């Protein structure tokens, strides 16, 4: 049991990676759509490149979305519009009018025959107005057809809209029907009563109209024919268009709509699992072969896989909601994030693998994969120094433009012209670009969650007004100036060999923070002739000098500096000797143990940490040159860098001889510029 536990502890990192690998595979496969896949790829206007294709089963030919939309519009246009005739309003209106007219006629001195005639005219007017109805003003706009349907109780009749009385016609009609001009007082009074009391009784019946429309729409057929099993669909070389295209789209939809059944579920899951496992295996192999430092760091490996799962999950949700929105998803955030924390090559490699996996989820997979890979390449090539916001905005504009161009090209290939472009997709690409800008707050969130460091954080850390650098400037001003000089040298060297200049500059600013705890023991901070080392033995002095590494690391951790910056503090002297005090001890005692005067290491393990070691040593040594000449600087740089190479300080730094030569040239040039001789001004 003890042996098993020991083995587990020894191999816990590898076991964790295996668990992460298996868990990610199962999660991605679980997110994949539970439907079939059509095994052939085809495009409108292109020849069928496979063998003659026959129907594997009976299926219906589906109408295109355009045909269905056209049919819906036709039904909506021709669907009956119903208006409601209200009998209660008619009864109440007639009752009120006849009662008021009766009172007027009763008090009138008119002859009885005239009263009877007026009463008859009122009856005729009301019967005429309400024969088909008096329509409400707001319902007049609902009349769209030459014939409308009028509902009165259980009775339905179709009439011309012209038969309905409108408010604009009412007064003229009543005037024409009552009496003879000039009107008597009674006739005028009756006219006013009718005009005031008559109310509209016909209104648009929206609920019944909608109900009938829905019934009509529900009867739409989404198919337009049947294909029998073994019926020939298309011959090899035939152009995919017209009826052929409709049939192929129909059978493709039929395949994709088939949910995994019990009989084929295990086989399909096995196939997906193998393909996803291959993709993630390639990622692990890439990390193991080309990014060993990342491979050995479980946090960084988890971060990479976490981002892949996030992208797959996002696309899965969008496809389940509505697949037409897939281009809104900012997929290029993945390579952006990975480039910000690691490097461009890893970002692009991971992006390509992820896009290939997404091909199983999205429709039109070839178009999607092509667009996203091109966008990913543009992202990697255009964004540099992402901490500069202007660079990000410009890059997003370029990515969006590439989307536009690529989609336009795909459309004219498929449609044969530029008239049928889906302009809605251009809006999706714009939204995609806007969503991509969210990468900056996302990077900040990832930094806090995973303890990583990006260029944005490096920019903040390199601000000389930050708390730790202000303390360094106050407590050890000489060391602070030395750090600034080293930072300038290191940044220039990093730019020349395409290393991370922001990282090496930030590391250089903090590499000597341990000196601020005992600043007077370091010559650059000794403003007087008093040297405290004169009171110490060489071994004690060496230990104080060496301790600035350990104390610097402790101070950095206390102030929560990222590990990538702490690496510069640990490695900037590697395993070299505190040479001055080593020689002093040797001179004093006759011999000295090199281990007592050796820095604890480790040696630099990246280009950036190697650059800092060279720049730190060269800048410090340049102060000791009494007569600064070009030859003196050339000799100094060659001597120091070659000594570090001979001591094996760059064995783990992944830096080439060519890059070392370039760095030497940069250091020589910069030192000459710093120490150039000025003209002597007259007194």
XYZ file of C-alpha atoms in Angstrom:
683
model
C 0.000 0.000 0.000
C 2.863 2.330 0.903
C 4.483 1.678 -2.483
C 1.217 2.514 -4.281
C 0.888 5.778 -2.343
C 4.521 6.671 -3.096
C 4.022 5.919 -6.784
C 0.916 8.063 -6.795
C 2.757 10.945 -5.133
C 5.690 10.667 -7.530
C 3.423 10.562 -10.604
C 0.603 12.781 -9.315
C 1.217 15.406 -12.031
C 0.929 12.826 -14.819
C -2.145 11.252 -13.194
C -3.812 14.650 -13.002
C -3.134 15.279 -16.704
C -4.617 11.881 -17.563
C -7.720 12.693 -15.523
C -7.993 16.123 -17.201
C -7.580 14.502 -20.625
C -10.322 11.904 -20.047
C -12.718 14.348 -18.351
C -12.368 16.906 -21.165
C -12.988 14.266 -23.843
C -16.187 13.050 -22.191
C -17.422 16.585 -21.564
C -16.862 17.659 -25.182
C -18.516 14.490 -26.544
C -21.431 15.074 -24.186
C -21.848 18.607 -25.593
C -21.907 17.349 -29.178
C -25.377 17.281 -30.831
C -27.222 13.994 -30.394
C -28.037 13.674 -34.056
C -26.750 11.977 -37.176
C -24.232 13.323 -39.657
C -24.553 13.445 -43.438
C -21.305 12.036 -44.739
C -21.138 14.084 -47.959
C -20.138 17.730 -48.369
C -21.723 19.716 -51.211
C -22.101 23.324 -52.308
C -24.653 25.069 -54.480
C -23.421 25.494 -58.048
C -20.605 22.946 -57.644
C -20.493 19.485 -59.291
C -21.320 16.378 -57.237
C -17.879 14.847 -56.684
C -18.947 11.455 -55.342
C -20.395 8.355 -56.970
C -24.015 8.249 -58.122
C -26.151 8.732 -55.022
C -29.340 6.776 -54.348
C -31.841 7.344 -51.544
C -31.032 5.091 -48.552
C -34.640 5.341 -47.310
C -37.971 7.034 -48.065
C -38.060 10.746 -47.230
C -39.952 13.919 -48.107
C -38.489 16.816 -50.096
C -38.513 19.844 -47.830
C -39.437 23.295 -49.018
C -36.769 25.941 -48.717
C -37.161 28.685 -46.072
C -37.764 31.147 -48.915
C -40.618 29.045 -50.316
C -42.201 28.697 -46.866
C -41.887 32.445 -46.209
C -43.483 33.200 -49.573
C -46.368 30.852 -48.786
C -46.850 32.436 -45.347
C -46.962 35.916 -46.884
C -49.508 34.752 -49.441
C -51.752 33.254 -46.745
C -51.464 36.374 -44.579
C -52.391 38.539 -47.544
C -55.388 36.454 -48.608
C -56.610 35.406 -45.187
C -60.123 36.587 -44.305
C -60.426 39.624 -42.058
C -63.400 39.410 -39.711
C -65.474 42.329 -38.400
C -67.985 42.055 -35.548
C -71.556 43.463 -35.875
C -72.880 44.455 -32.401
C -76.719 44.134 -32.200
C -76.874 45.521 -28.653
C -75.522 48.888 -29.773
C -78.166 49.057 -32.544
C -81.012 48.312 -30.132
C -79.854 50.891 -27.595
C -79.289 53.572 -30.249
C -82.755 53.058 -31.793
C -84.432 53.039 -28.404
C -82.767 56.309 -27.329
C -83.467 58.087 -30.627
C -87.124 57.020 -30.885
C -87.812 58.059 -27.288
C -86.329 61.533 -27.832
C -88.025 61.987 -31.237
C -91.378 60.963 -29.707
C -91.036 63.657 -27.029
C -90.243 66.320 -29.623
C -93.121 65.311 -31.926
C -95.524 65.135 -29.002
C -94.773 68.749 -28.038
C -94.809 69.888 -31.670
C -97.697 71.764 -33.388
C -96.987 69.971 -36.693
C -99.834 68.171 -38.429
C -100.173 64.449 -37.602
C -99.343 63.365 -41.153
C -96.053 65.339 -40.973
C -95.245 63.720 -37.622
C -95.850 60.269 -39.095
C -93.669 61.119 -42.081
C -90.821 62.368 -39.848
C -91.027 59.237 -37.704
C -90.889 57.141 -40.874
C -87.806 59.059 -42.102
C -86.022 58.452 -38.779
C -86.788 54.719 -39.049
C -85.506 54.629 -42.648
C -82.279 56.473 -41.689
C -81.504 54.116 -38.803
C -82.322 51.004 -40.805
C -80.114 52.176 -43.648
C -77.175 53.064 -41.357
C -77.313 49.777 -39.481
C -78.258 47.524 -42.403
C -74.579 46.477 -42.719
C -73.283 48.565 -39.857
C -71.504 51.745 -38.847
C -67.757 51.025 -38.589
C -65.506 52.415 -35.872
C -62.922 54.927 -37.101
C -59.915 52.938 -35.779
C -61.143 49.778 -37.521
C -61.245 51.400 -40.976
C -57.456 50.927 -41.340
C -57.883 47.158 -40.893
C -59.742 46.871 -44.201
C -57.119 45.428 -46.570
C -59.203 43.453 -49.085
C -62.052 44.028 -51.539
C -64.307 41.798 -49.467
C -64.610 41.529 -45.674
C -66.442 39.033 -43.480
C -69.065 40.392 -41.112
C -70.039 38.355 -38.024
C -73.375 39.007 -36.326
C -74.054 36.397 -33.672
C -73.878 33.073 -35.493
C -74.500 34.678 -38.881
C -71.543 35.332 -41.206
C -71.734 37.220 -44.481
C -69.190 38.612 -46.900
C -69.741 42.197 -48.010
C -67.973 44.992 -49.796
C -66.368 47.463 -47.347
C -68.167 50.264 -49.230
C -71.477 49.118 -47.739
C -70.323 50.043 -44.247
C -71.188 53.518 -43.013
C -68.223 55.681 -42.067
C -68.201 58.689 -39.752
C -67.339 61.021 -42.637
C -70.524 60.038 -44.493
C -72.973 60.279 -41.603
C -73.915 63.980 -41.445
C -74.369 64.372 -45.205
C -76.597 61.310 -45.369
C -78.868 62.415 -42.480
C -79.163 65.892 -44.031
C -80.254 64.429 -47.327
C -82.933 62.195 -45.766
C -84.714 64.532 -43.291
C -87.311 66.972 -44.587
C -86.984 69.543 -47.346
C -84.776 72.597 -47.233
C -85.158 74.893 -45.433
C -85.717 72.621 -42.437
C -88.188 73.316 -39.699
C -87.098 73.630 -36.094
C -88.330 70.103 -35.337
C -86.424 68.671 -38.303
C -83.186 70.366 -37.181
C -83.647 69.062 -33.643
C -84.290 65.497 -34.875
C -81.197 65.702 -37.157
C -79.014 66.701 -34.200
C -80.477 63.919 -32.052
C -79.714 61.285 -34.688
C -76.191 62.625 -35.271
C -75.412 62.667 -31.548
C -76.974 59.340 -30.637
C -75.838 57.185 -33.570
C -72.859 55.029 -32.476
C -70.527 52.749 -34.462
C -71.454 49.103 -34.076
C -68.925 47.393 -36.379
C -65.351 46.744 -35.117
C -62.384 44.683 -36.255
C -62.507 41.215 -34.678
C -58.771 40.729 -34.089
C -58.929 37.560 -31.985
C -61.169 35.688 -34.442
C -59.096 36.910 -37.411
C -55.868 35.706 -35.748
C -57.464 32.382 -34.877
C -58.458 31.771 -38.481
C -55.023 32.908 -39.705
C -53.261 30.464 -37.346
C -55.497 27.651 -38.559
C -54.606 28.493 -42.153
C -50.883 28.695 -41.330
C -51.019 25.377 -39.497
C -52.190 23.740 -42.704
C -49.016 24.769 -44.561
C -47.140 21.775 -45.899
C -43.384 21.942 -45.346
C -42.724 19.304 -47.975
C -43.298 19.229 -51.711
C -42.854 15.647 -52.779
C -41.547 12.224 -51.803
C -38.392 10.310 -52.687
C -38.576 6.532 -52.507
C -35.827 4.252 -51.234
C -33.166 3.430 -53.859
C -34.443 6.215 -56.113
C -31.561 8.000 -57.847
C -30.940 11.454 -56.401
C -27.911 12.743 -58.331
C -25.297 11.479 -60.757
C -21.575 11.989 -60.390
C -20.589 15.286 -62.035
C -24.107 16.773 -61.970
C -24.302 20.378 -60.808
C -25.820 20.780 -57.351
C -28.648 23.236 -57.985
C -32.410 23.501 -58.297
C -34.273 20.282 -57.538
C -31.037 18.362 -56.843
C -30.029 20.898 -54.198
C -33.472 20.780 -52.543
C -33.401 16.965 -52.377
C -29.826 16.860 -51.000
C -30.664 19.480 -48.357
C -33.732 17.436 -47.420
C -31.854 14.183 -46.924
C -29.085 16.014 -45.042
C -31.695 17.440 -42.656
C -33.211 13.993 -42.331
C -29.859 12.564 -41.231
C -29.164 15.406 -38.805
C -32.626 15.164 -37.230
C -32.180 11.496 -36.396
C -31.489 11.241 -32.664
C -28.958 8.613 -31.624
C -30.881 5.404 -31.075
C -30.020 2.613 -28.651
C -28.775 0.460 -31.511
C -26.176 2.937 -32.812
C -25.600 5.120 -29.737
C -22.474 3.296 -28.531
C -20.919 3.235 -31.992
C -21.477 6.933 -32.610
C -20.177 7.890 -29.150
C -17.118 5.711 -29.739
C -16.421 7.441 -33.049
C -16.747 10.904 -31.561
C -14.620 9.918 -28.557
C -11.801 8.652 -30.780
C -11.770 11.827 -32.886
C -11.867 14.156 -29.877
C -9.197 12.071 -28.129
C -6.961 12.389 -31.209
C -7.366 16.173 -31.199
C -6.483 16.518 -27.511
C -3.622 14.024 -27.909
C -2.130 16.313 -30.557
C -2.380 19.204 -28.112
C -0.629 17.229 -25.364
C 2.097 16.106 -27.793
C 2.635 19.699 -28.909
C 2.981 20.857 -25.296
C 5.281 17.947 -24.423
C 7.573 18.505 -27.397
C 7.603 22.276 -27.874
C 6.285 23.793 -24.613
C 7.697 21.546 -21.891
C 7.545 24.286 -19.260
C 3.785 24.655 -19.833
C 3.317 20.869 -19.977
C 4.900 20.464 -16.551
C 2.652 23.145 -15.059
C -0.771 21.616 -14.318
C -2.360 25.021 -13.741
C -1.397 26.189 -17.232
C -2.547 22.930 -18.859
C -5.875 23.195 -17.004
C -6.211 26.797 -18.168
C -5.759 25.792 -21.821
C -8.319 22.969 -21.613
C -10.728 25.185 -19.670
C -10.721 27.738 -22.501
C -11.349 25.069 -25.128
C -14.342 23.755 -23.153
C -15.703 27.306 -22.781
C -15.619 27.836 -26.561
C -17.265 24.459 -27.285
C -19.943 25.151 -24.657
C -20.651 28.622 -26.101
C -21.107 27.278 -29.642
C -23.256 24.397 -28.398
C -25.632 26.805 -26.636
C -25.870 29.042 -29.717
C -26.533 26.115 -32.079
C -29.269 24.768 -29.795
C -30.916 28.198 -29.659
C -30.532 29.166 -33.330
C -27.619 28.091 -35.528
C -27.809 31.243 -37.661
C -26.157 33.183 -34.809
C -22.938 31.120 -34.741
C -20.887 33.936 -36.280
C -21.693 36.228 -33.356
C -19.598 33.978 -31.092
C -16.116 35.580 -30.680
C -14.092 32.393 -31.288
C -10.885 34.389 -31.864
C -10.830 35.263 -28.158
C -9.250 31.805 -27.657
C -5.990 32.509 -29.570
C -5.964 36.039 -28.148
C -6.073 34.794 -24.561
C -3.476 32.078 -25.149
C -1.166 34.519 -26.906
C -1.538 36.975 -24.025
C -0.500 34.369 -21.453
C 1.802 32.123 -23.488
C 2.775 32.635 -27.131
C 1.346 32.995 -30.634
C 2.294 29.516 -31.858
C 0.468 27.751 -29.036
C -2.512 30.082 -29.484
C -2.860 29.304 -33.188
C -2.312 25.553 -32.757
C -5.003 25.348 -30.047
C -7.367 27.533 -32.089
C -7.104 25.284 -35.147
C -7.753 22.124 -33.104
C -10.761 23.734 -31.407
C -12.253 24.933 -34.697
C -11.897 21.418 -36.132
C -13.864 20.073 -33.145
C -16.536 22.741 -33.650
C -16.999 21.443 -37.193
C -18.998 18.563 -35.653
C -21.453 21.027 -34.074
C -22.138 23.754 -36.629
C -23.961 23.632 -39.969
C -21.954 24.390 -43.141
C -18.873 23.137 -41.331
C -16.429 23.734 -44.205
C -17.392 27.414 -44.486
C -17.258 27.829 -40.694
C -13.864 26.130 -40.322
C -12.341 28.124 -43.190
C -13.609 31.478 -41.867
C -12.539 30.803 -38.283
C -9.062 29.520 -39.147
C -8.411 32.528 -41.396
C -9.690 34.831 -38.638
C -7.444 33.075 -36.100
C -4.370 33.500 -38.319
C -5.157 37.198 -38.803
C -5.619 37.550 -35.033
C -2.217 36.044 -34.284
C -0.430 38.010 -37.002
C -1.977 41.415 -36.331
C -2.081 41.693 -32.555
C 1.187 42.602 -30.919
C 1.594 44.286 -27.548
C -2.052 43.729 -26.652
C -1.677 45.920 -23.582
C -1.841 48.825 -26.055
C -5.591 49.221 -26.533
C -5.218 50.865 -29.940
C -3.543 47.692 -31.243
C -6.493 45.586 -30.104
C -9.055 47.884 -31.750
C -7.128 47.941 -35.035
C -6.735 44.171 -34.999
C -10.462 43.637 -34.322
C -11.280 45.876 -37.296
C -8.947 43.809 -39.481
C -10.476 40.535 -38.254
C -13.985 41.839 -38.990
C -12.890 42.959 -42.459
C -11.450 39.488 -43.146
C -14.772 37.937 -42.097
C -16.564 40.266 -44.531
C -14.252 39.429 -47.438
C -14.229 35.659 -46.834
C -18.014 35.460 -46.443
C -18.514 37.585 -49.565
C -16.260 35.217 -51.531
C -18.113 32.141 -50.231
C -21.483 33.681 -51.131
C -20.616 34.562 -54.722
C -19.161 31.064 -55.207
C -22.311 29.403 -53.859
C -24.905 31.754 -55.370
C -23.088 32.591 -58.603
C -23.691 36.317 -58.052
C -23.599 39.020 -55.390
C -27.349 39.710 -55.412
C -28.346 37.095 -52.837
C -25.976 38.122 -50.049
C -27.323 37.662 -46.542
C -26.567 41.134 -45.168
C -27.687 40.010 -41.728
C -24.441 38.029 -41.437
C -22.401 41.203 -41.844
C -24.159 42.504 -38.734
C -23.234 39.256 -36.940
C -19.562 39.796 -37.845
C -19.711 43.339 -36.432
C -21.216 41.997 -33.191
C -18.480 39.341 -33.185
C -15.833 42.061 -33.348
C -17.499 44.014 -30.534
C -17.646 40.871 -28.369
C -13.954 40.214 -29.066
C -13.083 43.435 -27.218
C -14.300 41.670 -24.067
C -10.947 39.861 -24.107
C -9.351 42.515 -21.871
C -11.659 42.069 -18.848
C -11.628 38.320 -19.528
C -7.821 38.260 -19.273
C -8.050 40.098 -15.959
C -10.538 37.495 -14.659
C -8.290 34.622 -15.778
C -5.297 36.225 -14.067
C -7.154 36.218 -10.768
C -8.576 32.702 -11.226
C -5.411 30.942 -12.429
C -2.632 33.144 -11.070
C -1.213 33.812 -14.537
C 0.263 37.055 -15.865
C -0.433 38.827 -19.154
C 1.045 41.808 -20.981
C -1.689 43.989 -19.493
C -0.529 43.104 -15.974
C 3.098 43.571 -16.972
C 2.251 47.058 -18.153
C 0.784 47.875 -14.729
C 3.726 46.290 -12.894
C 6.296 48.177 -14.984
C 4.869 51.512 -13.861
C 7.637 53.036 -11.733
C 4.991 54.645 -9.530
C 3.896 51.235 -8.266
C 4.251 50.702 -4.509
C 7.263 48.339 -4.593
C 9.258 50.327 -7.150
C 8.632 53.564 -5.223
C 10.026 51.892 -2.107
C 13.043 50.724 -4.106
C 13.630 54.279 -5.399
C 13.413 55.718 -1.868
C 15.417 53.077 0.030
C 17.959 52.121 -2.635
C 18.137 54.918 -5.258
C 21.347 53.576 -6.799
C 19.816 50.114 -7.270
C 16.688 51.727 -8.740
C 18.754 53.605 -11.340
C 20.708 50.431 -12.078
C 17.413 48.553 -12.595
C 16.163 51.221 -14.998
C 19.345 50.997 -17.056
C 19.186 47.205 -17.108
C 15.492 47.370 -18.117
C 16.320 49.617 -21.083
C 19.169 47.362 -22.216
C 17.105 44.186 -21.784
C 14.103 45.608 -23.643
C 16.262 46.631 -26.610
C 17.909 43.187 -26.731
C 14.552 41.385 -26.475
C 13.132 43.400 -29.368
C 16.042 42.388 -31.581
C 15.543 38.628 -31.086
C 11.692 38.730 -30.914
C 11.539 37.814 -27.225
C 8.869 39.187 -24.876
C 10.186 42.715 -24.357
C 7.472 43.749 -21.886
C 8.144 40.692 -19.723
C 11.920 41.153 -19.637
C 11.588 44.888 -18.935
C 9.250 44.251 -15.990
C 11.493 41.481 -14.678
C 14.504 43.799 -14.901
C 12.779 46.500 -12.867
C 12.152 44.070 -9.995
C 15.204 41.788 -10.214
C 17.146 43.554 -7.418
C 14.327 44.491 -5.003
C 16.003 42.322 -2.339
C 18.757 44.957 -2.083
C 16.422 47.536 -0.553
C 16.511 45.651 2.777
C 20.305 46.227 3.131
C 20.964 48.973 0.557
C 24.308 50.226 1.969
C 25.992 46.851 1.392
C 25.754 47.411 -2.372
C 28.169 49.851 -3.992
C 25.619 51.646 -6.171
C 23.877 52.908 -2.996
C 27.062 54.028 -1.160
C 27.021 57.820 -1.411
C 29.958 58.190 1.017
C 33.372 56.551 1.279
C 32.165 54.369 4.152
C 31.924 50.730 3.035
C 30.334 48.404 5.649
C 32.041 45.393 4.011
C 35.365 46.633 5.422
C 34.163 45.434 8.825
C 33.188 41.940 7.574
C 34.977 38.824 6.402
C 34.743 38.015 2.681
C 32.477 35.021 3.365
C 30.080 37.143 5.467
C 30.036 39.852 2.808
C 29.367 37.246 0.109
C 26.457 35.845 2.129
C 24.858 39.317 2.388
C 25.227 39.777 -1.364
C 23.766 36.295 -2.066
C 20.897 36.911 0.357
C 19.489 39.666 -1.849
C 18.187 36.883 -4.111
C 16.390 35.025 -1.315
C 15.085 38.209 0.299
C 13.999 39.509 -3.095
C 11.925 36.359 -3.706
C 10.359 36.628 -0.241
C 9.569 40.313 -0.767
C 8.069 39.593 -4.198
C 5.825 36.839 -2.798
C 4.753 39.069 0.068
C 3.711 41.728 -2.458
C 2.033 39.074 -4.663
C 4.201 39.539 -7.727
C 3.488 36.934 -10.438
C 5.714 33.839 -10.607
C 6.984 34.898 -14.040
C 8.491 38.040 -12.460
C 9.842 36.143 -9.452
C 11.667 33.868 -11.932
C 13.824 36.849 -12.956
C 14.765 37.501 -9.320
C 15.746 33.836 -8.829
C 17.764 33.414 -12.012
C 19.473 36.729 -12.784
C 22.753 35.510 -11.213
C 22.196 31.838 -11.984
C 24.800 29.706 -10.185
C 27.672 32.145 -10.693
C 30.162 33.189 -7.997
C 30.298 36.394 -5.960
C 33.660 36.740 -7.653
C 35.095 39.771 -5.837
C 34.704 38.280 -2.344
C 35.683 34.817 -3.571
C 38.999 36.234 -4.717
C 39.298 38.263 -1.498
C 38.859 35.087 0.585
C 41.326 33.240 -1.612
C 43.852 36.033 -1.185
C 43.242 36.256 2.566
C 43.192 32.550 3.424
C 45.120 31.066 0.535
C 42.101 29.037 -0.640
C 38.322 29.326 -0.779
C 35.407 26.924 -1.244
C 33.479 28.037 -4.375
C 30.202 26.703 -2.929
C 30.365 29.252 -0.110
C 30.445 32.067 -2.663
C 27.975 30.656 -5.202
C 24.470 31.999 -5.898
C 21.723 29.395 -5.272
C 20.338 29.488 -8.808
C 18.544 28.163 -10.774
C 20.165 29.115 -14.056
C 18.024 31.005 -16.626
C 15.432 28.801 -18.366
C 14.062 31.190 -20.998
C 15.360 33.734 -23.480
C 14.028 36.544 -21.314
C 15.781 35.431 -18.109
C 19.011 34.848 -20.065
C 18.810 38.373 -21.503
C 18.420 39.817 -18.005
C 21.467 37.926 -16.724
C 23.627 39.341 -19.513
C 22.304 42.900 -19.237
C 22.571 42.946 -15.427
C 26.188 41.793 -15.438
C 27.261 44.054 -18.302
C 25.570 47.189 -16.893
C 27.099 46.662 -13.418
C 30.564 45.980 -14.841
C 30.424 48.987 -17.192
C 30.475 51.301 -14.135
C 33.962 50.055 -13.286
C 35.486 51.167 -16.620
C 37.625 54.202 -15.899
C 38.127 55.225 -19.528
C 34.903 54.403 -21.462
C 35.952 53.704 -25.051
C 34.315 51.656 -27.792
C 37.076 49.045 -27.544
C 36.676 48.816 -23.780
C 32.936 48.171 -24.061
C 33.397 45.582 -26.828
C 35.942 43.724 -24.713
C 33.777 43.934 -21.592
C 30.644 42.555 -23.283
C 32.531 39.715 -24.980
C 34.305 38.783 -21.753
C 31.189 38.715 -19.562
C 28.836 36.937 -21.991
C 31.460 34.371 -23.024
C 32.230 33.653 -19.353
C 28.543 33.033 -18.668
C 28.355 30.715 -21.688
C 31.447 28.792 -20.560
C 29.933 28.391 -17.078
C 26.832 26.782 -18.635
C 24.462 29.509 -17.466
C 22.449 29.395 -20.726
C 22.117 25.619 -21.084
C 18.367 25.665 -20.273
C 17.533 29.008 -21.840
C 16.508 27.876 -25.356
C 18.653 30.611 -26.869
C 20.794 30.197 -30.009
C 24.366 31.316 -30.705
C 23.022 33.655 -33.364
C 20.718 35.316 -30.828
C 23.606 35.642 -28.375
C 25.657 37.446 -31.019
C 22.753 39.810 -31.721
C 22.388 40.554 -27.998
C 26.115 41.294 -27.738
C 25.856 43.808 -30.589
C 22.881 45.525 -28.950
C 24.684 45.777 -25.599
C 27.828 47.196 -27.177
C 25.867 49.794 -29.127
C 23.737 50.832 -26.153
C 26.693 51.160 -23.782
C 28.515 53.358 -26.275
C 25.445 55.587 -26.540
C 25.103 55.811 -22.749
C 28.737 56.672 -22.103
C 29.443 58.791 -25.190
C 31.812 61.717 -24.581
C 30.260 65.193 -24.628
C 32.093 68.338 -25.789
C 33.643 70.453 -23.091
C 31.701 73.686 -22.585
C 33.749 76.908 -22.062
C 33.742 78.375 -18.549
